[in-house]
Short mmCIF file of C-alpha atoms and ligand atoms in Angstrom, two decimals:
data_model
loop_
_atom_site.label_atom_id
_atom_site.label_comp_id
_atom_site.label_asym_id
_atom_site.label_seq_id
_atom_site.Cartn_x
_atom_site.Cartn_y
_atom_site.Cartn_z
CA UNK A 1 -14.89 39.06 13.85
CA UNK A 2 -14.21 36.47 16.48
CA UNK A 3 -15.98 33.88 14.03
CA UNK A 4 -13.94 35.17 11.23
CA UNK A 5 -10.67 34.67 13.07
CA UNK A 6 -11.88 31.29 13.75
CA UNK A 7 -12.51 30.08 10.15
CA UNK A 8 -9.34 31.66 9.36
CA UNK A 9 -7.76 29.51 11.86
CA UNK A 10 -9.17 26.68 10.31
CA UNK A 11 -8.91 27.16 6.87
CA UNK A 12 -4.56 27.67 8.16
CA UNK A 13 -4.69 24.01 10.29
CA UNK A 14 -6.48 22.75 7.31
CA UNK A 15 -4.12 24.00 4.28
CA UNK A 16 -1.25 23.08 6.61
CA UNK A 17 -2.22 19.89 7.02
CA UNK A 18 -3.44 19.32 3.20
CA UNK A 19 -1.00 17.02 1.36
CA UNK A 20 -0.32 15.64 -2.17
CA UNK A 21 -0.76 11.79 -1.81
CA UNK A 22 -0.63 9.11 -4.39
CA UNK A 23 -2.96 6.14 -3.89
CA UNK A 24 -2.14 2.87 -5.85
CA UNK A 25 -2.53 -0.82 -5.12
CA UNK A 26 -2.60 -4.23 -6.28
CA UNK A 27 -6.43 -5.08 -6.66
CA UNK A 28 -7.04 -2.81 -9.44
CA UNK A 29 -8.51 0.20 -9.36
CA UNK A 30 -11.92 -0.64 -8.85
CA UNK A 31 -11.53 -2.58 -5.69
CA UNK A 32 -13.46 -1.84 -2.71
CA UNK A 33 -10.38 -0.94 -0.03
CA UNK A 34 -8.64 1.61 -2.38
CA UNK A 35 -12.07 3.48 -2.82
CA UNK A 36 -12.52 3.48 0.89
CA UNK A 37 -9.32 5.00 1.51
CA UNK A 38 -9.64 7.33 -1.34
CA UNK A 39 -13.05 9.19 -0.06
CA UNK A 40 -11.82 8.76 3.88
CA UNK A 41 -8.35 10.95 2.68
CA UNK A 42 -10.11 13.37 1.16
CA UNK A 43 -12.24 13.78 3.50
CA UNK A 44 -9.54 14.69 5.87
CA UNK A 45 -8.34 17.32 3.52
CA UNK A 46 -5.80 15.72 1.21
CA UNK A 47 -5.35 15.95 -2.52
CA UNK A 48 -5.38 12.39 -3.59
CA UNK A 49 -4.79 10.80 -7.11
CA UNK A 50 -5.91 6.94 -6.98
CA UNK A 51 -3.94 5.54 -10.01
CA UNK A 52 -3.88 1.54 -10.17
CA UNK A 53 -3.81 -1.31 -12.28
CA UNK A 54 -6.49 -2.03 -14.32
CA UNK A 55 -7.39 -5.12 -13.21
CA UNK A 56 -6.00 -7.74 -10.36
CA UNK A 57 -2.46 -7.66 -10.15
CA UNK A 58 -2.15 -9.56 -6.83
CA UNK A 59 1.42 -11.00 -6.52
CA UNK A 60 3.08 -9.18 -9.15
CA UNK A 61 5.86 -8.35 -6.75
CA UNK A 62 7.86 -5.19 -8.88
CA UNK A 63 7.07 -6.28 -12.10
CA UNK A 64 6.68 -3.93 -14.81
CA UNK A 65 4.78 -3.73 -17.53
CA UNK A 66 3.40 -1.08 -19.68
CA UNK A 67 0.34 -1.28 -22.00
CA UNK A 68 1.04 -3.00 -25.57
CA UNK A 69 -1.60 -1.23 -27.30
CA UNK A 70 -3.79 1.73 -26.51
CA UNK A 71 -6.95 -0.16 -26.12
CA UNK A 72 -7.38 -3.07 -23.62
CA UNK A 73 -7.48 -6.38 -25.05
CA UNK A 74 -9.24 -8.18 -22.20
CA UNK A 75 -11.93 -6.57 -19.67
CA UNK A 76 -10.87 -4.68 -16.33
CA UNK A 77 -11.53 -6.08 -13.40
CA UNK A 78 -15.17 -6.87 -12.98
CA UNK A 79 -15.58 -5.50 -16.31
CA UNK A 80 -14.79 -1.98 -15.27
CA UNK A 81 -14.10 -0.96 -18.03
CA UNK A 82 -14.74 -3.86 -20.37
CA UNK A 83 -12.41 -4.52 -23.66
CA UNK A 84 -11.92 -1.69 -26.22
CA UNK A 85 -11.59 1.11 -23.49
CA UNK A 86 -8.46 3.11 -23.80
CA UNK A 87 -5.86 1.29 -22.12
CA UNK A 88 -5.34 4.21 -19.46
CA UNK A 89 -7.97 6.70 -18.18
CA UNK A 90 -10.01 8.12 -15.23
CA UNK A 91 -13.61 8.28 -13.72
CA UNK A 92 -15.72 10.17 -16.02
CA UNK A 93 -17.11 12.32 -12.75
CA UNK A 94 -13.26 12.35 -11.20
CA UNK A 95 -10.33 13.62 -12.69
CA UNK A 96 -8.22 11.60 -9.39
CA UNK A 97 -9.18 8.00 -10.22
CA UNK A 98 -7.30 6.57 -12.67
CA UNK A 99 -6.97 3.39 -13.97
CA UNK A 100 -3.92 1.94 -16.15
CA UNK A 101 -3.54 -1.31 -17.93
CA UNK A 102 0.04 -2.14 -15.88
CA UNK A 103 1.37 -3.97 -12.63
CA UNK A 104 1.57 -1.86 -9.63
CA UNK A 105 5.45 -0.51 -10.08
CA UNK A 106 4.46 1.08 -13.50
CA UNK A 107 1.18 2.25 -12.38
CA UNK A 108 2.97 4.32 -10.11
CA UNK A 109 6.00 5.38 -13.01
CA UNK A 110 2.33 6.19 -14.58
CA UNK A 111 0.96 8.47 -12.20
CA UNK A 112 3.92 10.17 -11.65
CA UNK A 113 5.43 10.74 -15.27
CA UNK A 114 2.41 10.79 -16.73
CA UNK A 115 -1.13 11.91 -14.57
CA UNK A 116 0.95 14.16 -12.08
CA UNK A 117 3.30 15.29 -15.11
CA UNK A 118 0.92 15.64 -17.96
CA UNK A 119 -1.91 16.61 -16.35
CA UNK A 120 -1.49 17.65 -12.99
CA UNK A 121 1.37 20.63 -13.83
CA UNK A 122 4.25 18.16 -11.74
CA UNK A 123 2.41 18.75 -8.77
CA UNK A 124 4.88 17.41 -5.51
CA UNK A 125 4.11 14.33 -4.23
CA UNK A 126 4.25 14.00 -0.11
CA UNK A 127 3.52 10.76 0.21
CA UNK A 128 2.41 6.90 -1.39
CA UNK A 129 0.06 5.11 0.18
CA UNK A 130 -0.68 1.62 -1.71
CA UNK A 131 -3.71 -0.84 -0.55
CA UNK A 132 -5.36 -1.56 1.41
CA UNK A 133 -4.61 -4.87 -0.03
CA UNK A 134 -6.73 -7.48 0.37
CA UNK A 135 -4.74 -10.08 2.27
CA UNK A 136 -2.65 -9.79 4.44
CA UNK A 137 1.49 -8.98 2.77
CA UNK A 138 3.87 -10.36 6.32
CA UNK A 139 7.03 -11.45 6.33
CA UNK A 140 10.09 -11.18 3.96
CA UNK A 141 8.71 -13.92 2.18
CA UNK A 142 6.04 -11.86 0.83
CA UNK A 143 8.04 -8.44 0.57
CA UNK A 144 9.17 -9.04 -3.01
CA UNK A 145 6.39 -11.27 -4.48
CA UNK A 146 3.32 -8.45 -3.13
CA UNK A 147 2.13 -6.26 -5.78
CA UNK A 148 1.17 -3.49 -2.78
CA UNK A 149 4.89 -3.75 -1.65
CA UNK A 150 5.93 -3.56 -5.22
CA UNK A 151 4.56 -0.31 -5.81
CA UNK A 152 5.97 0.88 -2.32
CA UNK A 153 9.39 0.16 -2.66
CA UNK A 154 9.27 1.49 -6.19
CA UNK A 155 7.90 4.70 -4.59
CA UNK A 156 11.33 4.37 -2.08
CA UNK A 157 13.76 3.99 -4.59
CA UNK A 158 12.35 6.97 -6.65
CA UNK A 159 12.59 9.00 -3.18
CA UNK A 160 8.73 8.79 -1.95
CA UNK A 161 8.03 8.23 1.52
CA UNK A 162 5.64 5.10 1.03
CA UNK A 163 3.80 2.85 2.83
CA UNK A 164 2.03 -0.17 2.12
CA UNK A 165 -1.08 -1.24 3.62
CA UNK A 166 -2.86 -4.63 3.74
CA UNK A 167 -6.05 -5.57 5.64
CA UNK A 168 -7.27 -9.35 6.47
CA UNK A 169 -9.91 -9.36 4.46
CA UNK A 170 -9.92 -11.56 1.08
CA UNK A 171 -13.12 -10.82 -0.66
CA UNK A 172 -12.24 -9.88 -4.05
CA UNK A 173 -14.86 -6.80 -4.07
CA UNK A 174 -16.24 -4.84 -6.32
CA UNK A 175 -16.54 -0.67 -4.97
CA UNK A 176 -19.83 -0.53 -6.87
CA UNK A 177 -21.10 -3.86 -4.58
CA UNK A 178 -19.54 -3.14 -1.27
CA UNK A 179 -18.64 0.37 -0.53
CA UNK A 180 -20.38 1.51 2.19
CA UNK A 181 -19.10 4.90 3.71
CA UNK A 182 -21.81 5.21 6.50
CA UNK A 183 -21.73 0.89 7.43
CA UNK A 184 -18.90 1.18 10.22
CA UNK A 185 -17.88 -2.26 10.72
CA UNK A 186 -17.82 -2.59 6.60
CA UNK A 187 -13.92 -3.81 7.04
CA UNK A 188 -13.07 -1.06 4.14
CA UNK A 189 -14.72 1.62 5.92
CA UNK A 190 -12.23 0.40 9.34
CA UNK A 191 -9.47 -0.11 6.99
CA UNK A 192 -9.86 3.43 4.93
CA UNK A 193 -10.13 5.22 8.85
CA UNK A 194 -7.61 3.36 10.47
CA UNK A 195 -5.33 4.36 7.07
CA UNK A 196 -6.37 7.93 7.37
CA UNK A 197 -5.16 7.95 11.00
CA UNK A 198 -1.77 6.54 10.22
CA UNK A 199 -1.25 9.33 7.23
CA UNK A 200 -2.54 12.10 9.43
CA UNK A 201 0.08 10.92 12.56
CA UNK A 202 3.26 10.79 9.81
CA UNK A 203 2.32 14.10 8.84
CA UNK A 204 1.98 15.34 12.29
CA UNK A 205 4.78 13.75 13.96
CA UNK A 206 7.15 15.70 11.28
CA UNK A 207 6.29 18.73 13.36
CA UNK A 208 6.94 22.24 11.28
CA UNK A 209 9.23 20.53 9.21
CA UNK A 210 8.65 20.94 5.65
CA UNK A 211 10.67 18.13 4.64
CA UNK A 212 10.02 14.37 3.89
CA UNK A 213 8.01 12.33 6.38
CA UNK A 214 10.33 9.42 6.21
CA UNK A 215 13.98 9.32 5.68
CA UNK A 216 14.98 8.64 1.95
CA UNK A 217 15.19 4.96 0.70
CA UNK A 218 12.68 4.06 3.86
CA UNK A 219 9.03 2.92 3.83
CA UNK A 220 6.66 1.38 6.10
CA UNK A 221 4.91 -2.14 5.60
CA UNK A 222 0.97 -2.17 7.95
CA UNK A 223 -0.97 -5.09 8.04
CA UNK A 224 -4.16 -5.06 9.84
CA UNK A 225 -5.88 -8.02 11.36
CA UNK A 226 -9.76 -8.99 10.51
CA UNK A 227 -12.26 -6.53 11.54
CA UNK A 228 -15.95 -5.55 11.58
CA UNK A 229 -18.24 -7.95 10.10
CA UNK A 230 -15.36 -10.39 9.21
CA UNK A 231 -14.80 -9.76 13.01
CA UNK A 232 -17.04 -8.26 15.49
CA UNK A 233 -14.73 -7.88 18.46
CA UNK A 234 -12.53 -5.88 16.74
CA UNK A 235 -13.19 -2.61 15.15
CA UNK A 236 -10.32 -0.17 16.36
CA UNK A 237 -7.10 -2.46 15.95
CA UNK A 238 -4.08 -0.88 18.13
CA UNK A 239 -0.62 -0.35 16.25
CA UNK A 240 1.65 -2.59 17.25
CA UNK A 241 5.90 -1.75 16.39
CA UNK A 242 6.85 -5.25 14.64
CA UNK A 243 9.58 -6.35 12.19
CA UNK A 244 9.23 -8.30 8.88
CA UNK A 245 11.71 -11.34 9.61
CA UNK A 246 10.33 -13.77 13.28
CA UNK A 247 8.54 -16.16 14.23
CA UNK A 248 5.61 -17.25 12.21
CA UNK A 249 7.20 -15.65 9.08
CA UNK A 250 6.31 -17.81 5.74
CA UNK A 251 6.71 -17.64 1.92
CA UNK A 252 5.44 -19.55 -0.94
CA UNK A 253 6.06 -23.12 -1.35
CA UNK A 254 4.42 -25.90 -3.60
CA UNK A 255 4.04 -29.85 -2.36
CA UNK A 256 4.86 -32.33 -5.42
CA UNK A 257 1.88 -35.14 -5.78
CA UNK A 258 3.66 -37.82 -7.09
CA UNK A 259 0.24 -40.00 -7.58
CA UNK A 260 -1.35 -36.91 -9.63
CA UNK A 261 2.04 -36.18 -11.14
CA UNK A 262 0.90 -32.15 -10.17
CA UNK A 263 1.80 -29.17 -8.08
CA UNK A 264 -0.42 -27.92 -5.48
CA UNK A 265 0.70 -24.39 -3.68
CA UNK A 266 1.06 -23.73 -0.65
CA UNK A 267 2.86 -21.58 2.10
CA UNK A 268 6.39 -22.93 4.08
CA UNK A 269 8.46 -21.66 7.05
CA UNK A 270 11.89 -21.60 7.33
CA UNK A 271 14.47 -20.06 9.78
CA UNK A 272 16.29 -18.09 7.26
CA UNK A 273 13.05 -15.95 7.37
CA UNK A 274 13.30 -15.41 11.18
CA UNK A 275 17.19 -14.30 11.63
CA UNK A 276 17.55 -11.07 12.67
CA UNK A 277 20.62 -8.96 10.86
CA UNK A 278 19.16 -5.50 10.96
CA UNK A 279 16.86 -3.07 12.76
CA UNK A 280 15.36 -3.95 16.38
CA UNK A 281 15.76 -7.55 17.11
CA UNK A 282 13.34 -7.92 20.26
CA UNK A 283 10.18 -6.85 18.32
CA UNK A 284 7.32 -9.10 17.42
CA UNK A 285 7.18 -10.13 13.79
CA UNK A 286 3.99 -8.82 11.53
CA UNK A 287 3.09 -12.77 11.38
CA UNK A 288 3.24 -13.40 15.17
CA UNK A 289 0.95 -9.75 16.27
CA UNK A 290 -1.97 -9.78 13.18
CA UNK A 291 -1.94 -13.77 12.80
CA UNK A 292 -1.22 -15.00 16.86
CA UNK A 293 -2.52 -11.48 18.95
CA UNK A 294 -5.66 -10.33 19.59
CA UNK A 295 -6.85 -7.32 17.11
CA UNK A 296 -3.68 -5.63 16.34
CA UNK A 297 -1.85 -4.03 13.30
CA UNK A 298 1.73 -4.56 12.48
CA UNK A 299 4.10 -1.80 11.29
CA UNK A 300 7.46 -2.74 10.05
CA UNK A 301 9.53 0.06 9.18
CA UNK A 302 11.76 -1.28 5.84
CA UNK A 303 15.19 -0.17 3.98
CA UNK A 304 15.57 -0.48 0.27
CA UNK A 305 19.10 -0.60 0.87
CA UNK A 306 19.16 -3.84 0.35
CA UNK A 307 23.20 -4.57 1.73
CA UNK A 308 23.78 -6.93 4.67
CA UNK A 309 25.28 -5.13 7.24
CA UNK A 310 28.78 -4.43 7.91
CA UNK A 311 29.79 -7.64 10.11
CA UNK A 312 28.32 -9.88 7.35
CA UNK A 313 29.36 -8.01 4.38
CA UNK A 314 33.18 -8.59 6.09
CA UNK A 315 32.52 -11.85 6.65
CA UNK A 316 31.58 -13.09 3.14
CA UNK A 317 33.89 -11.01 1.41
CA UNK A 318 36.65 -12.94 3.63
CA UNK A 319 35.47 -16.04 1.62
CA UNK A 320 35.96 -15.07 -1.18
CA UNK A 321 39.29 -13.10 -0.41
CA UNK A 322 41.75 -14.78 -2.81
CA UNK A 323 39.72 -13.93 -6.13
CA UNK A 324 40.22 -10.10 -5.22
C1 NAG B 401 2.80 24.99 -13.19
O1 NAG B 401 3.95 24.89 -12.37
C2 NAG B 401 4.90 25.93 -12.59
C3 NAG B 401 6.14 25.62 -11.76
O2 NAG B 401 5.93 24.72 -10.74
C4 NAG B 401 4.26 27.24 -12.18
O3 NAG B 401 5.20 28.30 -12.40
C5 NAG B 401 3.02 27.48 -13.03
O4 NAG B 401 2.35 28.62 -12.61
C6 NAG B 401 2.07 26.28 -12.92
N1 NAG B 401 0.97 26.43 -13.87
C7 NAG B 401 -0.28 26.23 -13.54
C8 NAG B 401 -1.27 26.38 -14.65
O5 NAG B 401 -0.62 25.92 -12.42
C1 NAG B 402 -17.79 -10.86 -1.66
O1 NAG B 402 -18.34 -9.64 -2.09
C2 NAG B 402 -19.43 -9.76 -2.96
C3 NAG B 402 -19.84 -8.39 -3.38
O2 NAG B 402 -18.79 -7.80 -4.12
C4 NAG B 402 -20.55 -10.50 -2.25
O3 NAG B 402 -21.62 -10.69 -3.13
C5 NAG B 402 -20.04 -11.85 -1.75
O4 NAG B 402 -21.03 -12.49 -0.98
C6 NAG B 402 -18.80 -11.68 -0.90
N1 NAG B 402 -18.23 -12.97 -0.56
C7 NAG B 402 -17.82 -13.29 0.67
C8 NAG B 402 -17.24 -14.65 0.82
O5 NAG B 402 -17.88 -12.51 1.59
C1 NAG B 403 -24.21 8.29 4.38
O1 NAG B 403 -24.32 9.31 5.36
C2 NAG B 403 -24.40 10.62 4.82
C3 NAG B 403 -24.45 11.59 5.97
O2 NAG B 403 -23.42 11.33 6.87
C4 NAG B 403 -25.62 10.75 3.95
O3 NAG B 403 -25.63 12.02 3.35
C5 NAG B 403 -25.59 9.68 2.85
O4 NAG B 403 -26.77 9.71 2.10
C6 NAG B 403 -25.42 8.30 3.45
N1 NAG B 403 -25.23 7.34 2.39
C7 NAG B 403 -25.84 6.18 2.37
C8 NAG B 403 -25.49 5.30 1.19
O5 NAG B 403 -26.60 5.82 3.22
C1 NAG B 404 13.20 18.78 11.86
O1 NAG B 404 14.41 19.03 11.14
C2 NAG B 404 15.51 19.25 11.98
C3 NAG B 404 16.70 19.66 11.10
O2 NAG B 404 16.77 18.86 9.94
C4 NAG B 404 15.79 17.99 12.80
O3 NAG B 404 16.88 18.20 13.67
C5 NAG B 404 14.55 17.64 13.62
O4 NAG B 404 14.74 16.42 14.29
C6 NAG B 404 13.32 17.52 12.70
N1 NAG B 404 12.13 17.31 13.50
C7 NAG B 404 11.29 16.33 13.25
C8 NAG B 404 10.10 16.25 14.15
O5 NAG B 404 11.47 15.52 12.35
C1 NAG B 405 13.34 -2.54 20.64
O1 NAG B 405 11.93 -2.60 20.72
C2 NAG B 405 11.46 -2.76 22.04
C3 NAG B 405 9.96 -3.00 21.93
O2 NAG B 405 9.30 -1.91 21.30
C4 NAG B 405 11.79 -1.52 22.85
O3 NAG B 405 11.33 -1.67 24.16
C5 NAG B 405 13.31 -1.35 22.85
O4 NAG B 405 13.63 -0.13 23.47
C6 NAG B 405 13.85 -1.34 21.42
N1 NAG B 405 15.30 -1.41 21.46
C7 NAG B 405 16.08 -0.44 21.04
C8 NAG B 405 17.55 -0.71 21.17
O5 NAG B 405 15.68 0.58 20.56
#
């Protein structure tokens, strides 16, 4: 009886805690952080669908594109699945892993209008989680160019609390090559716990309330530093409150090579990215705790209501008072 109660009790925490969660990113589908984080949610009980690009869509920012034909034309990444596959599908073995030949903003339209809608009876969707990217996504000047972010604040604006995750570690890696569930200083395997913990807190901290776990039009942006084998002193990065705009902040730039006549890329700093109009002006930026602290994630809390505040939407409208 008193064992009976008890697996009762558990099977209640678990199906309260049990959530609908949409996993996308920008690395493609077949990327070794997004399978990570797939197997570690639902291992903590959640339903997950993993729907992403195709192949790498790394800096696609919100672009959106849908498939031209219903067959791919080139291969997925690392050939998974090569040319001639159907332009959309899942894992044979796993009717959650989906792959569609898109960006990151339409692979989520995708899951939602067509995997969740089409095949999953509309089921409701709690929450988007997109990454872990690989590389880190800090600073404004990466907020509209990252295809992670892109698929976040498309989750926002459609009313999906969202958060978008990025780790420190480049290696463009193939699941097949690198997963390794049981190797715990595999960076994916930290990334894919340290994920799970964040998702099971945001759940948690809403309490009984069976309402949204972030207020609508607002999403997170976490970046984690470099971890495990890419960094042996840290495997259990603490969570650090930051904001997007600060010190250290950069965006793209190129350098002109006037004896080559060519463009090389690279990355540039300016103080428009470190003024501080909204939100909580004494906290670190992303840039300054993952990139100049010692084994610590950032988490920026963002708006997609894009307006400059009051004080500076008075002031510029005062300029250009006389055309009114
Ligand atoms: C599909 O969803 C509708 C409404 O949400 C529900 O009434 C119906 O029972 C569901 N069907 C299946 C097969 O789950
Ligand atoms: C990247 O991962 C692949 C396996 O997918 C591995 O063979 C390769 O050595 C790794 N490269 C680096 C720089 O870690
Ligand atoms: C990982 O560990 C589990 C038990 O925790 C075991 O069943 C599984 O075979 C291990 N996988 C590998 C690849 O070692
Ligand atoms: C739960 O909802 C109530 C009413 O909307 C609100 O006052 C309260 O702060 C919420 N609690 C949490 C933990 O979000
Ligand atoms: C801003 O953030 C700092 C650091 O977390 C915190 O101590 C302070 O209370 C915050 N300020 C406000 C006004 O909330």
């Amino acid at each position: 009886m008193q064992f009976l109660t008890h697996s009762i009790l558990l099977f209640l925490a678990a199906a309260v805690i049990a959530k609908n969660i949409i996993l996308s990113n920008d690395d493609g589908w077949a990327a070794t952080n997004i399978r990570a984080t797939y197997y570690k949610l639902k291992e903590a009980g959640h339903n997950v669908f993993l729907v992403a690009p195709v192949s790498q869509r790394s800096g696609y920012g919100g672009k959106f594109d849908v498939p031209s034909s219903s067959t791919l034309q080139t291969d997925g990444e690392f050939k998974y699945p090569p040319a001639g596959s159907p332009s959309w599908g899942h894992e044979e073995d796993d009717d959650h892993i989906w792959y569609f030949n898109g960006t990151p903003a339409s692979s989520i339209a995708f899951a939602l209008q067509y995997v969740i809608k089409e095949k999953f009876n509309g089921t409701s969707i709690d929450l988007v989680v997109a990454g872990p990217n690989e590389g880190t996504n800090m600073s404004p000047g990466m907020f509209t160019l990252s295809g992670t972010i892109g698929a976040t604040y498309n989750s926002v604006y459609r009313g999906y609390p969202a958060v978008a995750f990025s780790g420190s570690n480049s290696n463009n890696s193939f699941f097949k090559d690198s997963l390794d569930l049981n190797d715990t200083s595999e960076p994916s395997t930290i990334y894919a716990n340290k994920v799970t913990q964040f998702v099971e807190q945001l759940f948690q901290g809403q309490g009984d309330n069976s309402s949204r776990v972030l207020p609508l039009g607002v999403g997170l942006n976490v970046n984690f530093p470099k971890v495990g084998h890419d960094d042996e002193s840290c495997t259990d990065p603490k969570w650090v409150h930051t904001r997007l705009s600060g010190e250290y902040a950069s965006g793209s730039d190129l350098k002109y090579n006037a004896e080559k006549n060519s463009f090389e890329s690279t990355s540039g700093s300016w103080e428009a990215l470190t003024v501080c109009h909204n939100g909580n002006c004494s906290l670190p930026s992303e840039n300054s705790i993952v990139d100049h602290s010692k084994c610590a994630s950032a988490v920026s809390v963002f708006s997609i209501d894009y307006d400059a505040n009051l004080d500076i939407t008075n002031r510029v409208e005062g300029v250009l008072d006389s055309l009114f």
